[in-house]
């Protein structure tokens, strides 16, 4: 490979020791010089950027790449989020007419906001009574089945709920309505998805990887990769890499759902076997993924105090008694809040703690979903109790904090604060269910960053049009939905907005650190892999409107344009 110099454009390196330079040189897939244009020296090729901007390759610190396999193989239909129950069946039927699905295949949909209306199976049965239909909520933590789909899965009035916190919604007679809440209860519904061949997995994953590359990503963290039953996506991804067709690094995870699904020791053995047998140059299966709670949208994010609206749902003692914080922080056993809805504990605290300890002892990183303030508190206790570990420790999403937890993550110094900046916007439903005080304590990105916490940003989706756009993510992180571009979406407090340079760092070098790849990628630094983008706007200095519209012109991975 020839020695190539790039010069004459703003170059933001994400390297604190050398943040803005005039030029760099790539040789044999690595940065061999980063500095002023005068220092380029002899090169076989010199590329004049003509004022175009260069940044390091982006890293999506929490996405769902493998969901693209299901989406493509099932011909998934995307339904508008604001669809009302009375409209659902007809909207699905109209979309089917545009893109027919074979009669022997389940109709799979995604996108609606299930908690926003009183959805039930009749909303679909009235229009599509004879084919199985499954509709996933846009947050991935609930789904709706029509009656034929419930029959396929085997859900009836006699079907037990997996737990108090994950269940089949029932009517007054005890019959399931078709609404399924949270991941444990959703697991049996996978039998509705058409069997996917290895050839289809490989071809789909290759297309998905290329799509991420076109958006400027040269690395990502797949946040729900592997459970105890299925490692086939990981195997397919390694096949692609070994064929030289993977244009980015992929760190994959193992999603442990609790001992009602598999014994922990058996799950750890799955992790060990995959790490040994299915690693490659660009595929790194090295992270335990745990889910502490649900979502605010489903009113299943775990809170210290009840939601302001919604039907109360009884919780067992383990969900409303904090195993980790002070007793005074909890609603007391004789409190009026005992039977109110404070959200859901998806994996019990003791199980999460034991899983995290054993995985960390084996050199795995630990990545925990925590959205509600109580879930954040419990997750911080688990991660801080691990002490120094070989891997990294990450809290994903970080929606709701109290001041105590902000101080705790700052004091910890080694826990990554991962979130999706596109969510830091105004939302009437969230205001209604959280109340004004908690509404103003969401996504304290600047508080964490100013305290020295490493913030990382990601999409929490598989190529969803807006959240996969990192430049829109930088806009949201720096404005919290300021009304200059999007009317009515400003989220207080404005003090939690961060600078564009900090947002760029969160999408690049900090993401690399979260994935333990900072010695190899994440910044334009001499000796590192030449992973970089040429983009059409100076994202640090351009207008908000230009930032919003920024596009990737070229993605370079290991020195090659891909």
mmCIF file with all atom_site columns, N, CA and C in Angstrom, residues 355-409:
data_model
loop_
_atom_site.group_PDB
_atom_site.id
_atom_site.type_symbol
_atom_site.label_atom_id
_atom_site.label_alt_id
_atom_site.label_comp_id
_atom_site.label_asym_id
_atom_site.label_entity_id
_atom_site.label_seq_id
_atom_site.pdbx_PDB_ins_code
_atom_site.Cartn_x
_atom_site.Cartn_y
_atom_site.Cartn_z
_atom_site.occupancy
_atom_site.B_iso_or_equiv
_atom_site.pdbx_formal_charge
_atom_site.auth_seq_id
_atom_site.auth_comp_id
_atom_site.auth_asym_id
_atom_site.auth_atom_id
_atom_site.pdbx_PDB_model_num
ATOM 1   N N  . UNK A 1 355 ? -23.640 -12.798 38.288 1.00 0.00 ? 355 UNK A N  1
ATOM 2   C CA . UNK A 1 355 ? -23.244 -12.937 36.890 1.00 0.00 ? 355 UNK A CA 1
ATOM 3   C C  . UNK A 1 355 ? -22.115 -11.971 36.545 1.00 0.00 ? 355 UNK A C  1
ATOM 4   N N  . UNK A 1 356 ? -22.233 -10.726 36.996 1.00 0.00 ? 356 UNK A N  1
ATOM 5   C CA . UNK A 1 356 ? -21.204 -9.722  36.719 1.00 0.00 ? 356 UNK A CA 1
ATOM 6   C C  . UNK A 1 356 ? -19.869 -10.126 37.340 1.00 0.00 ? 356 UNK A C  1
ATOM 7   N N  . UNK A 1 357 ? -19.905 -10.601 38.558 1.00 0.00 ? 357 UNK A N  1
ATOM 8   C CA . UNK A 1 357 ? -18.672 -11.005 39.243 1.00 0.00 ? 357 UNK A CA 1
ATOM 9   C C  . UNK A 1 357 ? -17.984 -12.152 38.513 1.00 0.00 ? 357 UNK A C  1
ATOM 10  N N  . UNK A 1 358 ? -18.745 -13.187 38.156 1.00 0.00 ? 358 UNK A N  1
ATOM 11  C CA . UNK A 1 358 ? -18.146 -14.356 37.515 1.00 0.00 ? 358 UNK A CA 1
ATOM 12  C C  . UNK A 1 358 ? -17.645 -14.031 36.110 1.00 0.00 ? 358 UNK A C  1
ATOM 13  N N  . UNK A 1 359 ? -18.392 -13.210 35.375 1.00 0.00 ? 359 UNK A N  1
ATOM 14  C CA . UNK A 1 359 ? -17.944 -12.826 34.030 1.00 0.00 ? 359 UNK A CA 1
ATOM 15  C C  . UNK A 1 359 ? -16.685 -11.968 34.105 1.00 0.00 ? 359 UNK A C  1
ATOM 16  N N  . UNK A 1 360 ? -16.664 -11.005 35.036 1.00 0.00 ? 360 UNK A N  1
ATOM 17  C CA . UNK A 1 360 ? -15.484 -10.145 35.192 1.00 0.00 ? 360 UNK A CA 1
ATOM 18  C C  . UNK A 1 360 ? -14.260 -10.979 35.574 1.00 0.00 ? 360 UNK A C  1
ATOM 19  N N  . UNK A 1 361 ? -14.445 -11.977 36.419 1.00 0.00 ? 361 UNK A N  1
ATOM 20  C CA . UNK A 1 361 ? -13.335 -12.844 36.811 1.00 0.00 ? 361 UNK A CA 1
ATOM 21  C C  . UNK A 1 361 ? -12.744 -13.591 35.619 1.00 0.00 ? 361 UNK A C  1
ATOM 22  N N  . UNK A 1 362 ? -13.567 -13.807 34.593 1.00 0.00 ? 362 UNK A N  1
ATOM 23  C CA . UNK A 1 362 ? -13.108 -14.512 33.393 1.00 0.00 ? 362 UNK A CA 1
ATOM 24  C C  . UNK A 1 362 ? -12.620 -13.542 32.316 1.00 0.00 ? 362 UNK A C  1
ATOM 25  N N  . UNK A 1 363 ? -12.513 -12.264 32.660 1.00 0.00 ? 363 UNK A N  1
ATOM 26  C CA . UNK A 1 363 ? -11.950 -11.290 31.732 1.00 0.00 ? 363 UNK A CA 1
ATOM 27  C C  . UNK A 1 363 ? -12.944 -10.649 30.786 1.00 0.00 ? 363 UNK A C  1
ATOM 28  N N  . UNK A 1 364 ? -14.239 -10.835 31.023 1.00 0.00 ? 364 UNK A N  1
ATOM 29  C CA . UNK A 1 364 ? -15.247 -10.211 30.175 1.00 0.00 ? 364 UNK A CA 1
ATOM 30  C C  . UNK A 1 364 ? -15.571 -8.802  30.675 1.00 0.00 ? 364 UNK A C  1
ATOM 31  N N  . UNK A 1 365 ? -15.970 -7.928  29.742 1.00 0.00 ? 365 UNK A N  1
ATOM 32  C CA . UNK A 1 365 ? -16.532 -6.636  30.113 1.00 0.00 ? 365 UNK A CA 1
ATOM 33  C C  . UNK A 1 365 ? -17.975 -6.839  30.567 1.00 0.00 ? 365 UNK A C  1
ATOM 34  N N  . UNK A 1 366 ? -18.506 -5.845  31.304 1.00 0.00 ? 366 UNK A N  1
ATOM 35  C CA . UNK A 1 366 ? -19.872 -5.932  31.820 1.00 0.00 ? 366 UNK A CA 1
ATOM 36  C C  . UNK A 1 366 ? -20.628 -4.677  31.388 1.00 0.00 ? 366 UNK A C  1
ATOM 37  N N  . UNK A 1 367 ? -21.772 -4.887  30.758 1.00 0.00 ? 367 UNK A N  1
ATOM 38  C CA . UNK A 1 367 ? -22.562 -3.805  30.162 1.00 0.00 ? 367 UNK A CA 1
ATOM 39  C C  . UNK A 1 367 ? -24.001 -3.990  30.637 1.00 0.00 ? 367 UNK A C  1
ATOM 40  N N  . UNK A 1 368 ? -24.539 -3.022  31.400 1.00 0.00 ? 368 UNK A N  1
ATOM 41  C CA . UNK A 1 368 ? -25.842 -3.200  32.039 1.00 0.00 ? 368 UNK A CA 1
ATOM 42  C C  . UNK A 1 368 ? -26.816 -2.100  31.613 1.00 0.00 ? 368 UNK A C  1
ATOM 43  N N  . UNK A 1 369 ? -27.965 -2.520  31.108 1.00 0.00 ? 369 UNK A N  1
ATOM 44  C CA . UNK A 1 369 ? -29.076 -1.626  30.782 1.00 0.00 ? 369 UNK A CA 1
ATOM 45  C C  . UNK A 1 369 ? -29.699 -1.120  32.084 1.00 0.00 ? 369 UNK A C  1
ATOM 46  N N  . UNK A 1 370 ? -29.736 0.202   32.271 1.00 0.00 ? 370 UNK A N  1
ATOM 47  C CA . UNK A 1 370 ? -30.379 0.803   33.440 1.00 0.00 ? 370 UNK A CA 1
ATOM 48  C C  . UNK A 1 370 ? -30.975 2.143   33.027 1.00 0.00 ? 370 UNK A C  1
ATOM 49  N N  . UNK A 1 371 ? -32.278 2.291   33.199 1.00 0.00 ? 371 UNK A N  1
ATOM 50  C CA . UNK A 1 371 ? -32.966 3.505   32.764 1.00 0.00 ? 371 UNK A CA 1
ATOM 51  C C  . UNK A 1 371 ? -33.528 4.293   33.940 1.00 0.00 ? 371 UNK A C  1
ATOM 52  N N  . UNK A 1 372 ? -34.274 3.646   34.841 1.00 0.00 ? 372 UNK A N  1
ATOM 53  C CA . UNK A 1 372 ? -34.839 4.333   35.993 1.00 0.00 ? 372 UNK A CA 1
ATOM 54  C C  . UNK A 1 372 ? -33.809 4.642   37.059 1.00 0.00 ? 372 UNK A C  1
ATOM 55  N N  . UNK A 1 373 ? -34.114 5.603   37.951 1.00 0.00 ? 373 UNK A N  1
ATOM 56  C CA . UNK A 1 373 ? -33.130 6.007   38.961 1.00 0.00 ? 373 UNK A CA 1
ATOM 57  C C  . UNK A 1 373 ? -32.771 4.867   39.910 1.00 0.00 ? 373 UNK A C  1
ATOM 58  N N  . UNK A 1 374 ? -33.737 4.023   40.255 1.00 0.00 ? 374 UNK A N  1
ATOM 59  C CA . UNK A 1 374 ? -33.440 2.901   41.134 1.00 0.00 ? 374 UNK A CA 1
ATOM 60  C C  . UNK A 1 374 ? -32.582 1.844   40.429 1.00 0.00 ? 374 UNK A C  1
ATOM 61  N N  . UNK A 1 375 ? -32.858 1.623   39.149 1.00 0.00 ? 375 UNK A N  1
ATOM 62  C CA . UNK A 1 375 ? -32.036 0.700   38.368 1.00 0.00 ? 375 UNK A CA 1
ATOM 63  C C  . UNK A 1 375 ? -30.605 1.221   38.252 1.00 0.00 ? 375 UNK A C  1
ATOM 64  N N  . UNK A 1 376 ? -30.457 2.520   38.039 1.00 0.00 ? 376 UNK A N  1
ATOM 65  C CA . UNK A 1 376 ? -29.121 3.123   37.976 1.00 0.00 ? 376 UNK A CA 1
ATOM 66  C C  . UNK A 1 376 ? -28.392 2.933   39.296 1.00 0.00 ? 376 UNK A C  1
ATOM 67  N N  . UNK A 1 377 ? -29.092 3.164   40.411 1.00 0.00 ? 377 UNK A N  1
ATOM 68  C CA . UNK A 1 377 ? -28.483 3.002   41.731 1.00 0.00 ? 377 UNK A CA 1
ATOM 69  C C  . UNK A 1 377 ? -27.986 1.578   41.939 1.00 0.00 ? 377 UNK A C  1
ATOM 70  N N  . UNK A 1 378 ? -28.828 0.602   41.615 1.00 0.00 ? 378 UNK A N  1
ATOM 71  C CA . UNK A 1 378 ? -28.456 -0.801  41.803 1.00 0.00 ? 378 UNK A CA 1
ATOM 72  C C  . UNK A 1 378 ? -27.305 -1.196  40.882 1.00 0.00 ? 378 UNK A C  1
ATOM 73  N N  . UNK A 1 379 ? -27.345 -0.704  39.649 1.00 0.00 ? 379 UNK A N  1
ATOM 74  C CA . UNK A 1 379 ? -26.293 -1.021  38.691 1.00 0.00 ? 379 UNK A CA 1
ATOM 75  C C  . UNK A 1 379 ? -24.960 -0.425  39.117 1.00 0.00 ? 379 UNK A C  1
ATOM 76  N N  . UNK A 1 380 ? -24.988 0.801   39.604 1.00 0.00 ? 380 UNK A N  1
ATOM 77  C CA . UNK A 1 380 ? -23.757 1.409   40.110 1.00 0.00 ? 380 UNK A CA 1
ATOM 78  C C  . UNK A 1 380 ? -23.180 0.602   41.263 1.00 0.00 ? 380 UNK A C  1
ATOM 79  N N  . UNK A 1 381 ? -24.037 0.115   42.156 1.00 0.00 ? 381 UNK A N  1
ATOM 80  C CA . UNK A 1 381 ? -23.549 -0.697  43.270 1.00 0.00 ? 381 UNK A CA 1
ATOM 81  C C  . UNK A 1 381 ? -22.878 -1.970  42.766 1.00 0.00 ? 381 UNK A C  1
ATOM 82  N N  . UNK A 1 382 ? -23.482 -2.606  41.762 1.00 0.00 ? 382 UNK A N  1
ATOM 83  C CA . UNK A 1 382 ? -22.896 -3.836  41.217 1.00 0.00 ? 382 UNK A CA 1
ATOM 84  C C  . UNK A 1 382 ? -21.551 -3.557  40.562 1.00 0.00 ? 382 UNK A C  1
ATOM 85  N N  . UNK A 1 383 ? -21.502 -2.537  39.720 1.00 0.00 ? 383 UNK A N  1
ATOM 86  C CA . UNK A 1 383 ? -20.276 -2.265  38.975 1.00 0.00 ? 383 UNK A CA 1
ATOM 87  C C  . UNK A 1 383 ? -19.149 -1.777  39.883 1.00 0.00 ? 383 UNK A C  1
ATOM 88  N N  . UNK A 1 384 ? -19.470 -0.938  40.859 1.00 0.00 ? 384 UNK A N  1
ATOM 89  C CA . UNK A 1 384 ? -18.408 -0.474  41.767 1.00 0.00 ? 384 UNK A CA 1
ATOM 90  C C  . UNK A 1 384 ? -17.905 -1.613  42.636 1.00 0.00 ? 384 UNK A C  1
ATOM 91  N N  . UNK A 1 385 ? -18.762 -2.571  42.958 1.00 0.00 ? 385 UNK A N  1
ATOM 92  C CA . UNK A 1 385 ? -18.337 -3.697  43.808 1.00 0.00 ? 385 UNK A CA 1
ATOM 93  C C  . UNK A 1 385 ? -17.336 -4.604  43.094 1.00 0.00 ? 385 UNK A C  1
ATOM 94  N N  . UNK A 1 386 ? -17.271 -4.524  41.759 1.00 0.00 ? 386 UNK A N  1
ATOM 95  C CA . UNK A 1 386 ? -16.348 -5.384  41.014 1.00 0.00 ? 386 UNK A CA 1
ATOM 96  C C  . UNK A 1 386 ? -14.892 -4.966  41.187 1.00 0.00 ? 386 UNK A C  1
ATOM 97  N N  . UNK A 1 387 ? -14.647 -3.704  41.554 1.00 0.00 ? 387 UNK A N  1
ATOM 98  C CA . UNK A 1 387 ? -13.276 -3.214  41.666 1.00 0.00 ? 387 UNK A CA 1
ATOM 99  C C  . UNK A 1 387 ? -12.618 -3.147  40.297 1.00 0.00 ? 387 UNK A C  1
ATOM 100 N N  . UNK A 1 388 ? -11.302 -3.280  40.270 1.00 0.00 ? 388 UNK A N  1
ATOM 101 C CA . UNK A 1 388 ? -10.563 -3.262  39.010 1.00 0.00 ? 388 UNK A CA 1
ATOM 102 C C  . UNK A 1 388 ? -10.764 -4.580  38.274 1.00 0.00 ? 388 UNK A C  1
ATOM 103 N N  . UNK A 1 389 ? -11.146 -4.502  37.005 1.00 0.00 ? 389 UNK A N  1
ATOM 104 C CA . UNK A 1 389 ? -11.334 -5.710  36.212 1.00 0.00 ? 389 UNK A CA 1
ATOM 105 C C  . UNK A 1 389 ? -10.574 -5.573  34.901 1.00 0.00 ? 389 UNK A C  1
ATOM 106 N N  . UNK A 1 390 ? -10.369 -6.700  34.226 1.00 0.00 ? 390 UNK A N  1
ATOM 107 C CA . UNK A 1 390 ? -9.635  -6.687  32.963 1.00 0.00 ? 390 UNK A CA 1
ATOM 108 C C  . UNK A 1 390 ? -10.431 -5.975  31.879 1.00 0.00 ? 390 UNK A C  1
ATOM 109 N N  . UNK A 1 391 ? -11.742 -6.221  31.846 1.00 0.00 ? 391 UNK A N  1
ATOM 110 C CA . UNK A 1 391 ? -12.602 -5.587  30.854 1.00 0.00 ? 391 UNK A CA 1
ATOM 111 C C  . UNK A 1 391 ? -13.057 -4.212  31.297 1.00 0.00 ? 391 UNK A C  1
ATOM 112 N N  . UNK A 1 392 ? -14.143 -3.735  30.701 1.00 0.00 ? 392 UNK A N  1
ATOM 113 C CA . UNK A 1 392 ? -14.683 -2.424  31.055 1.00 0.00 ? 392 UNK A CA 1
ATOM 114 C C  . UNK A 1 392 ? -16.060 -2.586  31.697 1.00 0.00 ? 392 UNK A C  1
ATOM 115 N N  . UNK A 1 393 ? -16.516 -1.509  32.332 1.00 0.00 ? 393 UNK A N  1
ATOM 116 C CA . UNK A 1 393 ? -17.804 -1.486  33.023 1.00 0.00 ? 393 UNK A CA 1
ATOM 117 C C  . UNK A 1 393 ? -18.633 -0.341  32.451 1.00 0.00 ? 393 UNK A C  1
ATOM 118 N N  . UNK A 1 394 ? -19.844 -0.674  31.988 1.00 0.00 ? 394 UNK A N  1
ATOM 119 C CA . UNK A 1 394 ? -20.667 0.327   31.309 1.00 0.00 ? 394 UNK A CA 1
ATOM 120 C C  . UNK A 1 394 ? -22.107 0.275   31.805 1.00 0.00 ? 394 UNK A C  1
ATOM 121 N N  . UNK A 1 395 ? -22.681 1.457   32.065 1.00 0.00 ? 395 UNK A N  1
ATOM 122 C CA . UNK A 1 395 ? -24.118 1.579   32.252 1.00 0.00 ? 395 UNK A CA 1
ATOM 123 C C  . UNK A 1 395 ? -24.698 2.111   30.943 1.00 0.00 ? 395 UNK A C  1
ATOM 124 N N  . UNK A 1 396 ? -25.669 1.389   30.402 1.00 0.00 ? 396 UNK A N  1
ATOM 125 C CA . UNK A 1 396 ? -26.291 1.804   29.148 1.00 0.00 ? 396 UNK A CA 1
ATOM 126 C C  . UNK A 1 396 ? -27.590 2.552   29.406 1.00 0.00 ? 396 UNK A C  1
ATOM 127 N N  . UNK A 1 397 ? -27.806 3.602   28.673 1.00 0.00 ? 397 UNK A N  1
ATOM 128 C CA . UNK A 1 397 ? -29.034 4.405   28.608 1.00 0.00 ? 397 UNK A CA 1
ATOM 129 C C  . UNK A 1 397 ? -29.053 5.547   29.624 1.00 0.00 ? 397 UNK A C  1
ATOM 130 N N  . UNK A 1 398 ? -28.954 5.248   30.932 1.00 0.00 ? 398 UNK A N  1
ATOM 131 C CA . UNK A 1 398 ? -28.766 6.327   31.916 1.00 0.00 ? 398 UNK A CA 1
ATOM 132 C C  . UNK A 1 398 ? -29.808 7.435   31.806 1.00 0.00 ? 398 UNK A C  1
ATOM 133 N N  . UNK A 1 399 ? -31.059 7.078   31.800 1.00 0.00 ? 399 UNK A N  1
ATOM 134 C CA . UNK A 1 399 ? -32.075 8.097   31.573 1.00 0.00 ? 399 UNK A CA 1
ATOM 135 C C  . UNK A 1 399 ? -32.351 8.963   32.800 1.00 0.00 ? 399 UNK A C  1
ATOM 136 N N  . UNK A 1 400 ? -32.498 8.334   33.969 1.00 0.00 ? 400 UNK A N  1
ATOM 137 C CA . UNK A 1 400 ? -32.956 9.086   35.135 1.00 0.00 ? 400 UNK A CA 1
ATOM 138 C C  . UNK A 1 400 ? -31.988 8.932   36.302 1.00 0.00 ? 400 UNK A C  1
ATOM 139 N N  . UNK A 1 401 ? -31.512 10.062  36.807 1.00 0.00 ? 401 UNK A N  1
ATOM 140 C CA . UNK A 1 401 ? -30.549 10.081  37.912 1.00 0.00 ? 401 UNK A CA 1
ATOM 141 C C  . UNK A 1 401 ? -31.070 10.949  39.050 1.00 0.00 ? 401 UNK A C  1
ATOM 142 N N  . UNK A 1 402 ? -30.652 10.591  40.264 1.00 0.00 ? 402 UNK A N  1
ATOM 143 C CA . UNK A 1 402 ? -30.726 11.502  41.396 1.00 0.00 ? 402 UNK A CA 1
ATOM 144 C C  . UNK A 1 402 ? -29.336 12.089  41.604 1.00 0.00 ? 402 UNK A C  1
ATOM 145 N N  . UNK A 1 403 ? -29.202 13.167  42.350 1.00 0.00 ? 403 UNK A N  1
ATOM 146 C CA . UNK A 1 403 ? -27.865 13.719  42.591 1.00 0.00 ? 403 UNK A CA 1
ATOM 147 C C  . UNK A 1 403 ? -26.917 12.699  43.219 1.00 0.00 ? 403 UNK A C  1
ATOM 148 N N  . UNK A 1 404 ? -27.432 11.810  44.067 1.00 0.00 ? 404 UNK A N  1
ATOM 149 C CA . UNK A 1 404 ? -26.574 10.819  44.724 1.00 0.00 ? 404 UNK A CA 1
ATOM 150 C C  . UNK A 1 404 ? -25.886 9.913   43.711 1.00 0.00 ? 404 UNK A C  1
ATOM 151 N N  . UNK A 1 405 ? -26.627 9.520   42.679 1.00 0.00 ? 405 UNK A N  1
ATOM 152 C CA . UNK A 1 405 ? -26.041 8.612   41.696 1.00 0.00 ? 405 UNK A CA 1
ATOM 153 C C  . UNK A 1 405 ? -25.061 9.349   40.773 1.00 0.00 ? 405 UNK A C  1
ATOM 154 N N  . UNK A 1 406 ? -25.321 10.609  40.503 1.00 0.00 ? 406 UNK A N  1
ATOM 155 C CA . UNK A 1 406 ? -24.348 11.376  39.719 1.00 0.00 ? 406 UNK A CA 1
ATOM 156 C C  . UNK A 1 406 ? -23.020 11.428  40.454 1.00 0.00 ? 406 UNK A C  1
ATOM 157 N N  . UNK A 1 407 ? -23.080 11.694  41.736 1.00 0.00 ? 407 UNK A N  1
ATOM 158 C CA . UNK A 1 407 ? -21.850 11.747  42.532 1.00 0.00 ? 407 UNK A CA 1
ATOM 159 C C  . UNK A 1 407 ? -21.175 10.380  42.565 1.00 0.00 ? 407 UNK A C  1
ATOM 160 N N  . UNK A 1 408 ? -21.970 9.324   42.637 1.00 0.00 ? 408 UNK A N  1
ATOM 161 C CA . UNK A 1 408 ? -21.392 7.985   42.734 1.00 0.00 ? 408 UNK A CA 1
ATOM 162 C C  . UNK A 1 408 ? -20.670 7.578   41.461 1.00 0.00 ? 408 UNK A C  1
ATOM 163 N N  . UNK A 1 409 ? -21.246 7.889   40.286 1.00 0.00 ? 409 UNK A N  1
ATOM 164 C CA . UNK A 1 409 ? -20.562 7.512   39.050 1.00 0.00 ? 409 UNK A CA 1
ATOM 165 C C  . UNK A 1 409 ? -19.316 8.366   38.844 1.00 0.00 ? 409 UNK A C  1
#
